CSV table of C-alpha atoms in Angstrom, one decimal:
chain,number,residue,atom,x,y,z
A,1,MET,CA,2.1,10.9,-20.4
A,2,THR,CA,-1.5,10.2,-21.2
A,3,PRO,CA,-3.8,11.1,-18.3
A,4,GLU,CA,-5.8,8.4,-16.6
A,5,ILE,CA,-9.5,9.2,-16.8
A,6,LEU,CA,-11.2,8.6,-13.4
A,7,HIS,CA,-14.9,8.2,-13.4
A,8,PRO,CA,-16.3,9.3,-10.0
A,9,GLY,CA,-18.0,6.5,-8.2
A,10,GLN,CA,-16.7,3.9,-10.8
A,11,THR,CA,-12.9,3.9,-10.6
A,12,ASN,CA,-11.4,0.5,-9.8
A,13,LEU,CA,-8.2,-0.5,-8.0
A,14,ALA,CA,-6.4,-1.5,-11.2
A,15,GLN,CA,-6.7,2.2,-12.4
A,16,LEU,CA,-5.5,3.5,-9.1
A,17,GLU,CA,-2.5,1.1,-9.0
A,18,ARG,CA,-1.5,2.2,-12.5
A,19,LEU,CA,-1.6,5.8,-11.3
A,20,TYR,CA,0.5,4.9,-8.2
A,21,ARG,CA,3.1,3.0,-10.1
A,22,SER,CA,3.3,5.0,-13.3
A,23,GLY,CA,3.1,8.6,-12.0
A,24,ALA,CA,0.6,9.4,-14.8
A,25,PRO,CA,-1.6,12.4,-14.4
A,26,ALA,CA,-5.3,12.0,-13.7
A,27,LYS,CA,-8.4,13.8,-15.0
A,28,LEU,CA,-12.2,13.6,-14.5
A,29,PRO,CA,-14.4,13.2,-17.5
A,30,GLU,CA,-16.3,16.2,-18.7
A,31,SER,CA,-19.5,14.4,-17.9
A,32,ALA,CA,-18.8,15.0,-14.2
A,33,ARG,CA,-19.0,18.7,-14.6
A,34,GLN,CA,-22.8,19.2,-14.6
A,35,ASP,CA,-23.2,17.8,-11.1
A,36,VAL,CA,-20.1,19.7,-9.8
A,37,ASP,CA,-21.4,23.0,-11.2
A,38,SER,CA,-24.9,22.4,-9.8
A,39,ALA,CA,-23.6,21.8,-6.3
A,40,ALA,CA,-21.3,24.8,-6.5
A,41,ALA,CA,-24.2,27.1,-7.5
A,42,ARG,CA,-26.2,25.9,-4.4
A,43,ILE,CA,-23.2,26.7,-2.2
A,44,ALA,CA,-22.8,30.1,-3.7
A,45,ALA,CA,-26.5,30.8,-3.0
A,46,ALA,CA,-26.2,29.7,0.6
A,47,ALA,CA,-23.1,31.9,1.0
A,48,ALA,CA,-25.1,34.9,-0.1
A,49,GLY,CA,-28.1,34.0,2.1
A,50,THR,CA,-28.9,34.8,5.7
A,51,GLU,CA,-29.2,31.2,7.0
A,52,ALA,CA,-26.2,29.8,8.8
A,53,VAL,CA,-24.7,26.9,6.9
A,54,TYR,CA,-21.7,25.1,8.5
A,55,GLY,CA,-18.4,25.8,6.8
A,56,VAL,CA,-20.0,28.1,4.2
A,57,ASN,CA,-20.8,31.2,6.3
A,58,THR,CA,-19.8,29.9,9.8
A,59,GLY,CA,-16.6,29.2,11.7
A,60,PHE,CA,-15.3,25.6,11.9
A,61,GLY,CA,-15.4,22.9,14.5
A,62,LYS,CA,-16.0,24.3,18.0
A,63,LEU,CA,-16.4,27.7,16.4
A,64,SER,CA,-19.2,26.7,14.1
A,65,SER,CA,-21.7,28.8,16.0
A,66,LEU,CA,-20.0,32.0,14.8
A,67,LYS,CA,-21.6,33.6,11.7
A,68,ILE,CA,-19.3,35.0,9.0
A,69,ALA,CA,-20.2,38.0,6.9
A,70,PRO,CA,-20.6,37.3,3.1
A,71,GLN,CA,-17.6,39.7,2.3
A,72,ASP,CA,-15.4,37.6,4.5
A,73,THR,CA,-16.0,34.1,3.1
A,74,ALA,CA,-12.9,34.1,0.9
A,75,LYS,CA,-10.8,35.2,3.8
A,76,LEU,CA,-12.4,32.5,6.0
A,77,GLN,CA,-11.4,29.8,3.6
A,78,LYS,CA,-7.8,31.0,3.2
A,79,ASN,CA,-7.4,31.3,6.9
A,80,LEU,CA,-8.7,27.8,7.3
A,81,ILE,CA,-6.0,26.5,5.1
A,82,LEU,CA,-3.2,28.5,6.5
A,83,SER,CA,-4.1,27.7,10.1
A,84,HIS,CA,-4.4,24.0,9.4
A,85,CYS,CA,-0.9,23.7,7.8
A,86,CYS,CA,0.5,22.1,11.0
A,87,GLY,CA,2.0,18.9,9.6
A,88,VAL,CA,5.4,17.8,10.8
A,89,GLY,CA,7.9,15.1,10.0
A,90,ASP,CA,9.3,13.7,6.7
A,91,PRO,CA,7.5,14.6,3.5
A,92,MET,CA,5.1,12.2,1.9
A,93,PRO,CA,6.6,10.1,-0.9
A,94,GLN,CA,5.8,11.8,-4.2
A,95,ASP,CA,3.9,8.7,-5.6
A,96,VAL,CA,1.6,8.7,-2.6
A,97,THR,CA,1.0,12.4,-2.8
A,98,ARG,CA,0.0,12.2,-6.4
A,99,LEU,CA,-2.3,9.3,-5.6
A,100,MET,CA,-3.9,11.4,-2.8
A,101,MET,CA,-4.5,14.2,-5.3
A,102,ALA,CA,-6.2,11.8,-7.7
A,103,LEU,CA,-8.4,10.6,-4.9
A,104,LYS,CA,-9.4,14.1,-4.1
A,105,LEU,CA,-10.5,14.5,-7.7
A,106,LEU,CA,-12.7,11.5,-7.4
A,107,SER,CA,-14.3,12.8,-4.2
A,108,LEU,CA,-14.9,16.3,-5.5
A,109,GLY,CA,-16.2,14.7,-8.8
A,110,ARG,CA,-19.2,13.1,-7.0
A,111,GLY,CA,-20.8,16.5,-7.2
A,112,ALA,CA,-21.7,16.7,-3.5
A,113,SER,CA,-18.9,19.0,-2.2
A,114,GLY,CA,-20.0,22.3,-3.7
A,115,VAL,CA,-16.6,23.3,-5.3
A,116,ARG,CA,-16.3,25.1,-8.6
A,117,TRP,CA,-14.8,23.2,-11.6
A,118,ALA,CA,-11.8,25.5,-11.3
A,119,VAL,CA,-10.8,23.7,-8.1
A,120,ILE,CA,-10.8,20.4,-10.0
A,121,ALA,CA,-8.9,22.0,-12.9
A,122,GLN,CA,-6.2,23.2,-10.6
A,123,ILE,CA,-5.5,19.7,-9.2
A,124,GLU,CA,-5.6,18.3,-12.7
A,125,ALA,CA,-3.1,20.9,-14.0
A,126,MET,CA,-0.7,20.4,-11.1
A,127,LEU,CA,-0.7,16.6,-11.8
A,128,ALA,CA,-0.2,17.1,-15.5
A,129,LEU,CA,2.7,19.6,-15.0
A,130,ASP,CA,4.4,17.5,-12.2
A,131,ILE,CA,3.9,20.2,-9.6
A,132,THR,CA,3.7,18.1,-6.4
A,133,PRO,CA,3.1,19.7,-3.0
A,134,ILE,CA,5.6,18.9,-0.3
A,135,ILE,CA,3.4,17.6,2.6
A,136,PRO,CA,4.7,16.6,6.0
A,137,ALA,CA,3.5,13.1,6.7
A,138,GLN,CA,2.6,13.5,10.4
A,139,GLY,CA,-0.3,15.3,12.0
A,140,SER,CA,-3.6,13.6,11.1
A,141,VAL,CA,-5.7,11.6,13.5
A,142,GLY,CA,-8.0,10.5,10.7
A,143,ALA,CA,-11.2,12.3,11.7
A,144,SER,CA,-12.7,15.5,10.7
A,145,GLY,CA,-10.7,14.5,7.7
A,146,ASP,CA,-6.9,14.3,7.2
A,147,LEU,CA,-6.8,18.0,8.0
A,148,ALA,CA,-3.2,18.9,8.3
A,149,PRO,CA,-1.8,17.0,5.3
A,150,LEU,CA,-4.7,18.0,3.0
A,151,ALA,CA,-4.2,21.6,4.1
A,152,HIS,CA,-0.6,21.5,2.9
A,153,MET,CA,-1.9,20.1,-0.4
A,154,THR,CA,-4.4,22.9,-0.7
A,155,ALA,CA,-1.8,25.5,0.4
A,156,ALA,CA,0.2,24.7,-2.7
A,157,MET,CA,-2.9,25.2,-4.9
A,158,ILE,CA,-3.3,28.7,-3.5
A,159,GLY,CA,0.4,29.6,-3.9
A,160,GLU,CA,1.5,28.9,-0.3
A,161,GLY,CA,4.1,26.5,0.9
A,162,MET,CA,6.6,24.5,-1.1
A,163,VAL,CA,6.4,22.1,-4.1
A,164,THR,CA,8.6,19.9,-6.2
A,165,VAL,CA,8.8,20.3,-10.0
A,166,ALA,CA,10.7,17.6,-11.8
A,167,GLY,CA,12.4,16.7,-8.5
A,168,GLN,CA,13.5,20.3,-7.7
A,169,VAL,CA,12.1,22.2,-4.7
A,170,HIS,CA,10.4,25.5,-5.4
A,171,PRO,CA,8.0,27.9,-3.6
A,172,ALA,CA,4.5,27.1,-4.7
A,173,ALA,CA,3.8,30.6,-5.9
A,174,SER,CA,6.8,30.7,-8.3
A,175,ALA,CA,6.2,27.2,-9.5
A,176,LEU,CA,2.6,28.0,-10.4
A,177,GLN,CA,3.6,31.2,-12.1
A,178,GLN,CA,6.4,29.5,-14.2
A,179,ALA,CA,3.8,26.8,-15.2
A,180,GLY,CA,1.3,29.5,-16.4
A,181,LEU,CA,-1.1,28.8,-13.5
A,182,SER,CA,-2.6,31.3,-11.2
A,183,PRO,CA,-2.9,30.7,-7.5
A,184,LEU,CA,-6.5,29.5,-6.8
A,185,VAL,CA,-8.7,31.9,-4.9
A,186,LEU,CA,-11.0,29.8,-2.8
A,187,GLY,CA,-14.7,30.3,-2.9
A,188,PRO,CA,-17.3,29.5,-0.2
A,189,LYS,CA,-16.7,26.1,1.4
A,190,GLU,CA,-13.9,25.2,-1.0
A,191,GLY,CA,-11.1,25.2,1.5
A,192,LEU,CA,-13.2,23.0,3.8
A,193,ALA,CA,-14.1,20.6,0.9
A,194,LEU,CA,-10.4,20.2,0.1
A,195,ILE,CA,-9.2,19.4,3.6
A,196,ASN,CA,-12.2,17.6,5.0
A,197,GLY,CA,-11.7,14.1,3.6
A,198,THR,CA,-9.9,10.8,4.0
A,199,GLN,CA,-7.7,11.0,0.9
A,200,PHE,CA,-4.3,11.1,2.8
A,201,SER,CA,-5.2,7.9,4.8
A,202,THR,CA,-6.7,6.2,1.8
A,203,ALA,CA,-3.7,6.9,-0.5
A,204,TYR,CA,-1.3,5.5,2.0
A,205,ALA,CA,-3.6,2.5,2.6
A,206,LEU,CA,-3.9,1.8,-1.1
A,207,ALA,CA,-0.1,2.1,-1.6
A,208,GLY,CA,0.3,-0.4,1.3
A,209,LEU,CA,-2.3,-2.7,-0.2
A,210,PHE,CA,-0.7,-2.7,-3.7
A,211,ASP,CA,2.7,-3.4,-2.3
A,212,ALA,CA,1.4,-6.0,0.1
A,213,TRP,CA,-0.3,-7.9,-2.7
A,214,ARG,CA,3.0,-7.9,-4.6
A,215,MET,CA,4.6,-9.3,-1.4
A,216,ALA,CA,2.0,-12.1,-1.3
A,217,GLN,CA,2.8,-13.0,-4.9
A,218,ASN,CA,6.5,-13.1,-4.1
A,219,SER,CA,5.8,-15.2,-1.1
A,220,LEU,CA,4.2,-17.9,-3.1
A,221,VAL,CA,7.0,-18.0,-5.7
A,222,ILE,CA,9.8,-17.9,-3.2
A,223,SER,CA,8.2,-20.5,-0.9
A,224,ALA,CA,8.0,-22.8,-3.9
A,225,LEU,CA,11.7,-22.4,-4.3
A,226,SER,CA,12.2,-23.1,-0.6
A,227,THR,CA,10.0,-26.3,-0.9
A,228,ASP,CA,12.3,-27.6,-3.6
A,229,ALA,CA,15.4,-26.5,-1.7
A,230,ILE,CA,14.6,-28.6,1.3
A,231,MET,CA,13.2,-31.4,-0.9
A,232,GLY,CA,9.8,-30.8,0.5
A,233,SER,CA,6.6,-32.7,-0.5
A,234,THR,CA,4.0,-31.3,-2.9
A,235,ALA,CA,1.4,-33.7,-1.5
A,236,PRO,CA,0.0,-30.9,0.8
A,237,LEU,CA,-0.8,-29.0,-2.3
A,238,HIS,CA,-3.3,-31.6,-3.4
A,239,PRO,CA,-6.4,-29.7,-4.7
A,240,GLU,CA,-8.9,-31.8,-2.8
A,241,ILE,CA,-7.4,-30.8,0.5
A,242,HIS,CA,-8.0,-27.1,-0.2
A,243,ALA,CA,-11.4,-27.6,-1.8
A,244,LEU,CA,-12.6,-29.4,1.3
A,245,ARG,CA,-11.8,-26.3,3.3
A,246,GLY,CA,-13.2,-23.9,0.7
A,247,HIS,CA,-11.3,-20.6,1.3
A,248,ALA,CA,-10.6,-18.9,-2.0
A,249,GLY,CA,-7.1,-17.6,-1.2
A,250,GLN,CA,-6.0,-21.0,0.1
A,251,ILE,CA,-7.3,-22.8,-3.0
A,252,GLU,CA,-5.7,-20.2,-5.3
A,253,ALA,CA,-2.3,-20.3,-3.5
A,254,ALA,CA,-2.1,-24.1,-3.6
A,255,ALA,CA,-3.0,-24.2,-7.3
A,256,PHE,CA,-0.4,-21.5,-8.1
A,257,MET,CA,2.3,-23.4,-6.2
A,258,ARG,CA,1.4,-26.7,-7.9
A,259,ALA,CA,1.9,-25.0,-11.3
A,260,LEU,CA,5.2,-23.5,-10.2
A,261,LEU,CA,6.6,-26.9,-8.9
A,262,ASP,CA,5.3,-29.0,-11.8
A,263,GLY,CA,8.1,-30.8,-13.6
A,264,SER,CA,10.8,-30.4,-10.9
A,265,GLN,CA,13.4,-33.1,-11.1
A,266,ILE,CA,14.2,-32.4,-7.4
A,267,ARG,CA,10.6,-33.2,-6.4
A,268,GLU,CA,10.5,-36.4,-8.5
A,269,SER,CA,13.8,-37.6,-7.0
A,270,HIS,CA,12.4,-38.3,-3.5
A,271,ARG,CA,8.8,-39.3,-4.1
A,272,ILE,CA,9.8,-42.9,-3.3
A,273,GLY,CA,11.9,-43.8,-0.3
A,274,ASP,CA,11.8,-40.5,1.6
A,275,THR,CA,11.8,-41.4,5.3
A,276,ARG,CA,10.2,-38.1,6.3
A,277,VAL,CA,6.4,-38.2,6.8
A,278,GLN,CA,5.6,-34.5,7.0
A,279,ASP,CA,7.3,-31.2,6.4
A,280,PRO,CA,7.3,-28.4,9.0
A,281,TYR,CA,4.3,-26.0,8.9
A,282,CYS,CA,6.2,-23.2,7.2
A,283,ILE,CA,6.4,-25.5,4.1
A,284,ARG,CA,3.3,-27.6,4.5
A,285,CYS,CA,0.9,-24.8,5.5
A,286,GLN,CA,2.0,-22.0,3.1
A,287,PRO,CA,-1.4,-22.1,1.2
A,288,GLN,CA,-3.3,-21.9,4.5
A,289,VAL,CA,-1.3,-19.0,5.8
A,290,THR,CA,-0.5,-16.8,2.8
A,291,GLY,CA,-3.8,-17.8,1.2
A,292,ALA,CA,-5.6,-16.5,4.3
A,293,ALA,CA,-3.5,-13.3,4.0
A,294,MET,CA,-4.6,-12.9,0.4
A,295,ASP,CA,-8.3,-13.2,1.5
A,296,VAL,CA,-7.7,-10.5,4.2
A,297,LEU,CA,-6.0,-8.2,1.6
A,298,ARG,CA,-9.0,-8.7,-0.7
A,299,MET,CA,-11.4,-7.7,2.0
A,300,ALA,CA,-9.4,-4.6,2.7
A,301,ALA,CA,-9.3,-3.9,-1.1
A,302,THR,CA,-13.1,-3.9,-1.2
A,303,THR,CA,-13.3,-1.3,1.5
A,304,LEU,CA,-10.6,0.9,0.0
A,305,GLN,CA,-12.1,0.8,-3.5
A,306,THR,CA,-15.4,2.0,-2.0
A,307,GLU,CA,-13.6,4.7,0.0
A,308,ALA,CA,-11.6,5.8,-3.1
A,309,ASN,CA,-14.8,6.7,-4.8
A,310,ALA,CA,-16.5,8.3,-1.8
A,311,ALA,CA,-17.5,11.8,-1.1
A,312,THR,CA,-16.0,12.3,2.3
A,313,ASP,CA,-16.1,16.0,3.2
A,314,ASN,CA,-18.6,17.9,5.3
A,315,PRO,CA,-21.2,19.3,4.8
A,316,LEU,CA,-22.5,17.6,1.7
A,317,VAL,CA,-24.8,19.1,-1.0
A,318,LEU,CA,-27.6,16.6,-1.0
A,319,SER,CA,-30.9,16.4,-2.9
A,320,ASP,CA,-32.8,18.1,-0.1
A,321,GLY,CA,-30.3,20.5,1.4
A,322,ILE,CA,-26.7,21.2,2.5
A,323,ILE,CA,-26.4,18.8,5.4
A,324,SER,CA,-23.7,18.1,8.0
A,325,GLY,CA,-22.7,14.5,8.6
A,326,GLY,CA,-19.5,12.5,9.3
A,327,ASN,CA,-18.2,10.9,6.1
A,328,PHE,CA,-14.8,12.4,7.0
A,329,HIS,CA,-14.3,9.8,9.7
A,330,ALA,CA,-11.7,7.4,8.4
A,331,GLU,CA,-12.8,4.4,10.5
A,332,PRO,CA,-13.3,2.1,7.4
A,333,VAL,CA,-9.8,3.0,6.3
A,334,GLY,CA,-8.4,2.4,9.7
A,335,PHE,CA,-9.8,-1.1,9.9
A,336,ALA,CA,-8.6,-1.8,6.3
A,337,ALA,CA,-5.1,-0.6,7.3
A,338,ASP,CA,-5.0,-2.8,10.3
A,339,MET,CA,-6.1,-5.8,8.2
A,340,ILE,CA,-3.3,-5.1,5.7
A,341,ALA,CA,-0.8,-4.8,8.5
A,342,LEU,CA,-1.8,-8.2,10.0
A,343,ALA,CA,-1.4,-9.8,6.5
A,344,ILE,CA,2.0,-8.3,6.0
A,345,SER,CA,3.1,-9.4,9.4
A,346,GLU,CA,2.0,-13.0,8.9
A,347,ILE,CA,3.4,-13.4,5.4
A,348,GLY,CA,6.7,-12.3,6.9
A,349,ALA,CA,6.4,-14.5,10.0
A,350,ILE,CA,6.0,-17.8,8.0
A,351,ALA,CA,8.7,-16.7,5.5
A,352,GLN,CA,11.2,-16.1,8.3
A,353,ARG,CA,10.6,-19.6,9.6
A,354,ARG,CA,11.5,-20.9,6.1
A,355,VAL,CA,14.7,-18.9,6.2
A,356,ALA,CA,15.5,-20.5,9.6
A,357,LEU,CA,14.7,-23.9,8.2
A,358,LEU,CA,17.0,-23.5,5.2
A,359,VAL,CA,20.0,-22.5,7.2
A,360,ASP,CA,19.6,-25.2,9.9
A,361,PRO,CA,21.3,-28.5,8.9
A,362,THR,CA,19.2,-30.5,11.3
A,363,LEU,CA,16.0,-29.4,9.5
A,364,SER,CA,17.0,-28.7,5.9
A,365,PHE,CA,17.5,-32.3,4.7
A,366,ASP,CA,21.3,-32.4,4.2
A,367,LEU,CA,21.9,-28.8,3.1
A,368,PRO,CA,25.2,-27.4,4.5
A,369,PRO,CA,25.1,-25.3,7.7
A,370,PHE,CA,24.1,-21.7,6.9
A,371,LEU,CA,24.2,-22.7,3.2
A,372,THR,CA,27.9,-22.1,2.8
A,373,PRO,CA,30.0,-24.8,1.0
A,374,ASN,CA,32.8,-24.4,3.5
A,375,PRO,CA,31.2,-24.0,7.0
A,376,GLY,CA,33.4,-23.0,9.9
A,377,LEU,CA,35.8,-20.9,7.9
A,378,ASN,CA,32.7,-19.2,6.4
A,379,SER,CA,29.5,-18.1,8.2
A,380,GLY,CA,27.4,-18.1,5.0
A,381,LEU,CA,23.9,-16.7,5.5
A,382,MET,CA,24.0,-17.0,9.3
A,383,ILE,CA,23.5,-13.3,10.1
A,384,ALA,CA,21.2,-12.7,7.1
A,385,GLU,CA,18.8,-15.0,8.9
A,386,VAL,CA,19.2,-13.0,12.1
A,387,THR,CA,18.3,-9.9,10.1
A,388,THR,CA,15.1,-11.5,8.9
A,389,ALA,CA,14.3,-12.3,12.5
A,390,ALA,CA,14.8,-8.7,13.6
A,391,LEU,CA,12.6,-7.4,10.7
A,392,MET,CA,9.9,-10.0,11.4
A,393,SER,CA,9.8,-8.8,15.1
A,394,GLU,CA,9.6,-5.2,14.0
A,395,ASN,CA,6.6,-6.0,11.8
A,396,LYS,CA,4.9,-7.9,14.6
A,397,HIS,CA,5.0,-4.8,16.8
A,398,ALA,CA,4.0,-2.5,14.0
A,399,ALA,CA,0.9,-4.8,13.3
A,400,HIS,CA,-0.7,-3.8,16.6
A,401,PRO,CA,-4.1,-2.3,15.7
A,402,THR,CA,-4.1,1.5,15.5
A,403,VAL,CA,-7.9,2.0,14.9
A,404,ILE,CA,-8.6,1.1,18.6
A,405,ASP,CA,-6.5,4.1,19.8
A,406,SER,CA,-8.8,7.1,19.8
A,407,THR,CA,-8.3,10.4,21.6
A,408,PRO,CA,-10.5,13.5,21.8
A,409,THR,CA,-9.3,16.6,19.9
A,410,SER,CA,-10.5,20.1,19.1
A,411,ALA,CA,-12.0,20.9,22.5
A,412,ASN,CA,-13.9,17.6,22.6
A,413,GLN,CA,-15.9,18.4,19.5
A,414,GLU,CA,-14.0,15.7,17.7
A,415,ASP,CA,-14.2,13.2,20.5
A,416,HIS,CA,-13.6,9.9,18.7
A,417,VAL,CA,-11.0,9.6,15.9
A,418,SER,CA,-9.8,6.8,13.7
A,419,MET,CA,-6.0,7.1,13.7
A,420,ALA,CA,-6.2,5.8,10.2
A,421,ALA,CA,-3.4,8.1,9.0
A,422,HIS,CA,-0.5,6.5,10.8
A,423,GLY,CA,-2.2,3.1,10.6
A,424,ALA,CA,-1.9,3.4,6.9
A,425,ARG,CA,1.4,5.2,6.9
A,426,ARG,CA,3.2,2.4,8.7
A,427,LEU,CA,2.4,-0.1,5.9
A,428,GLY,CA,5.2,1.3,3.7
A,429,ARG,CA,7.8,0.5,6.4
A,430,MET,CA,6.3,-2.9,7.0
A,431,ASN,CA,6.4,-3.8,3.3
A,432,ASP,CA,10.0,-2.6,3.1
A,433,ASN,CA,10.8,-5.0,5.9
A,434,LEU,CA,8.9,-7.8,4.3
A,435,ALA,CA,10.8,-7.3,1.0
A,436,VAL,CA,14.1,-7.9,2.8
A,437,ILE,CA,12.7,-11.1,4.5
A,438,LEU,CA,11.5,-12.5,1.2
A,439,GLY,CA,14.7,-11.4,-0.6
A,440,VAL,CA,16.8,-13.3,2.0
A,441,GLU,CA,14.5,-16.3,1.6
A,442,ALA,CA,15.1,-16.2,-2.2
A,443,MET,CA,18.8,-16.1,-1.6
A,444,CYS,CA,18.7,-19.1,0.8
A,445,ALA,CA,16.4,-21.1,-1.4
A,446,ALA,CA,18.5,-20.5,-4.5
A,447,GLN,CA,21.6,-21.6,-2.6
A,448,GLY,CA,19.8,-24.7,-1.5
A,449,ILE,CA,18.5,-25.6,-4.9
A,450,GLU,CA,22.0,-25.3,-6.4
A,451,HIS,CA,23.3,-27.7,-3.7
A,452,ARG,CA,20.9,-30.3,-5.2
A,453,ALA,CA,22.7,-30.3,-8.6
A,454,PRO,CA,22.7,-32.1,-11.0
A,455,LEU,CA,19.0,-32.3,-10.2
A,456,LYS,CA,17.1,-29.2,-11.4
A,457,THR,CA,14.0,-27.5,-10.2
A,458,SER,CA,11.0,-26.8,-12.5
A,459,VAL,CA,11.2,-24.5,-15.5
A,460,PRO,CA,9.3,-21.6,-13.9
A,461,LEU,CA,11.5,-21.7,-10.8
A,462,GLN,CA,14.6,-22.1,-12.9
A,463,ASN,CA,13.7,-18.9,-14.6
A,464,VAL,CA,13.4,-17.2,-11.2
A,465,MET,CA,16.8,-18.6,-10.2
A,466,THR,CA,18.4,-17.3,-13.4
A,467,THR,CA,16.9,-13.8,-12.8
A,468,LEU,CA,18.2,-13.8,-9.2
A,469,ARG,CA,21.6,-14.9,-10.3
A,470,THR,CA,22.0,-12.1,-12.8
A,471,THR,CA,22.0,-9.7,-9.8
A,472,ILE,CA,23.2,-11.8,-6.9
A,473,PRO,CA,25.9,-14.4,-7.5
A,474,ALA,CA,25.9,-17.7,-5.6
A,475,LEU,CA,27.7,-17.5,-2.3
A,476,ALA,CA,31.0,-19.3,-2.1
A,477,ASP,CA,33.4,-17.6,0.3
A,478,ASP,CA,32.0,-15.0,2.7
A,479,ARG,CA,31.7,-11.5,1.3
A,480,PHE,CA,30.3,-8.2,2.2
A,481,MET,CA,26.6,-9.1,2.4
A,482,ALA,CA,24.6,-5.9,2.8
A,483,PRO,CA,24.5,-5.1,-1.0
A,484,ASP,CA,23.2,-8.6,-1.7
A,485,LEU,CA,20.3,-8.1,0.8
A,486,SER,CA,19.5,-4.7,-0.6
A,487,ALA,CA,19.5,-6.1,-4.2
A,488,ALA,CA,17.3,-9.0,-3.3
A,489,ALA,CA,14.8,-6.7,-1.6
A,490,THR,CA,14.7,-4.6,-4.7
A,491,LEU,CA,14.0,-7.6,-6.9
A,492,VAL,CA,11.1,-8.5,-4.6
A,493,ALA,CA,9.7,-5.0,-4.4
A,494,ALA,CA,9.8,-4.5,-8.1
A,495,GLY,CA,8.0,-7.8,-8.9
A,496,THR,CA,11.0,-8.9,-10.9
A,497,LEU,CA,11.1,-12.4,-9.5
A,498,THR,CA,7.4,-13.1,-9.9
A,499,THR,CA,7.5,-11.9,-13.5
A,500,ALA,CA,10.4,-14.2,-14.2
A,501,ALA,CA,8.3,-17.2,-13.3
A,502,LEU,CA,6.2,-16.7,-16.5
A,503,THR,CA,3.2,-18.1,-14.7
A,504,PRO,CA,-0.1,-16.2,-14.4
A,505,LEU,CA,-0.1,-14.6,-10.9
A,506,PRO,CA,-3.0,-14.4,-8.5
A,507,GLU,CA,-4.7,-11.0,-9.0
A,508,LEU,CA,-6.1,-8.7,-6.3
């Protein structure tokens, strides 16, 4: 697979999403080497000198006042890595791990970390040869860097710990040997540069962002199906309504939904003589709610693109010295993760209300109870709706901000932390829940639209229906439902339904 060339300081989210979804390797351009080599030479000179420089010839954290002899600097860095491999819990997903490694390339490529090019080459080679460190996902508080998970990544680079190669688990040392790579021997500051950064939190946040945006796209398509299923009005999509408010996401959401519903026979059938005056908010206010979520996701995206290109270790090699700062503090990532979580939760909250609307015969404008053609004998989608309520509630609880929950660590040296790591990590579970909610909505909406026959929905939405029905048949008599819910969630998560609409999607 052709490597994605990542230009430090200039890489955009589209490139990072390609990496995340494709599993392609990543490389830095040769043009980045001059600055990297220059900073490494300055670190080497500092290590050989007599002046104490944090992390180069001193201990770490609370032990930074202890000077380390020049002959012990390599041992210092290796000890740092081994002692910090304290992660616990399930391993990171491989796609997120590889994205994290690519983000570490970008950070080191800024030429402010002081590592040799050999460090960058080792990460590039492992990505190219599909050697992926097995990294426990719990243990970072998101300040002084994502220390534990990045230590596990670095351990694999030096031949410690375990990795996967083509899906098989191997000791890192033997995997490197079989691939023709030597374990990296860390030079001055290199261990610190590798673990002192926000790449774990940022990788999870980016993965959550990319999947949340796909959920927002699905929400617009599926809510258009729901609007037709309950014979809802398109009047609230009038462009002047949204222009008068002015929010970009709302305007874009309404325009996209207008395009999706244009030409629907169902819509045209009740323009005249419909006794209803207004639809419930979950139909009428979809542009205002999901459009606002889109705006929030774009704000988070701006932060995360900046962070993806940032030098976030400590100390940094600057124009006038090797200076300690605090770029390892993941507060921006923590805020972005909380914003994404709120957006995911709200997209699911309004979608769940549409599911409830569709299965309720008092609200669905003459659709059968629970969307079964033979209610009473059959329960139809009754408990599928209950499942969406359960998942909606889970996501509401998970959306509680994590960035506000600091605690001191490391003998109070690191006395305020971001908690960005688990703030970002929860996003995967929340998106999984949301995919089920939207998948069930799609099932309900399709069942409702088919009840309106011989009237048809629009061509884009009919395409979506056809795609859904190739995987999930219409519900007649009750059947074992769990596989249908799983299949619907997969269609949502993969973007299959949005692609089927053949209508240009809103872009992040």
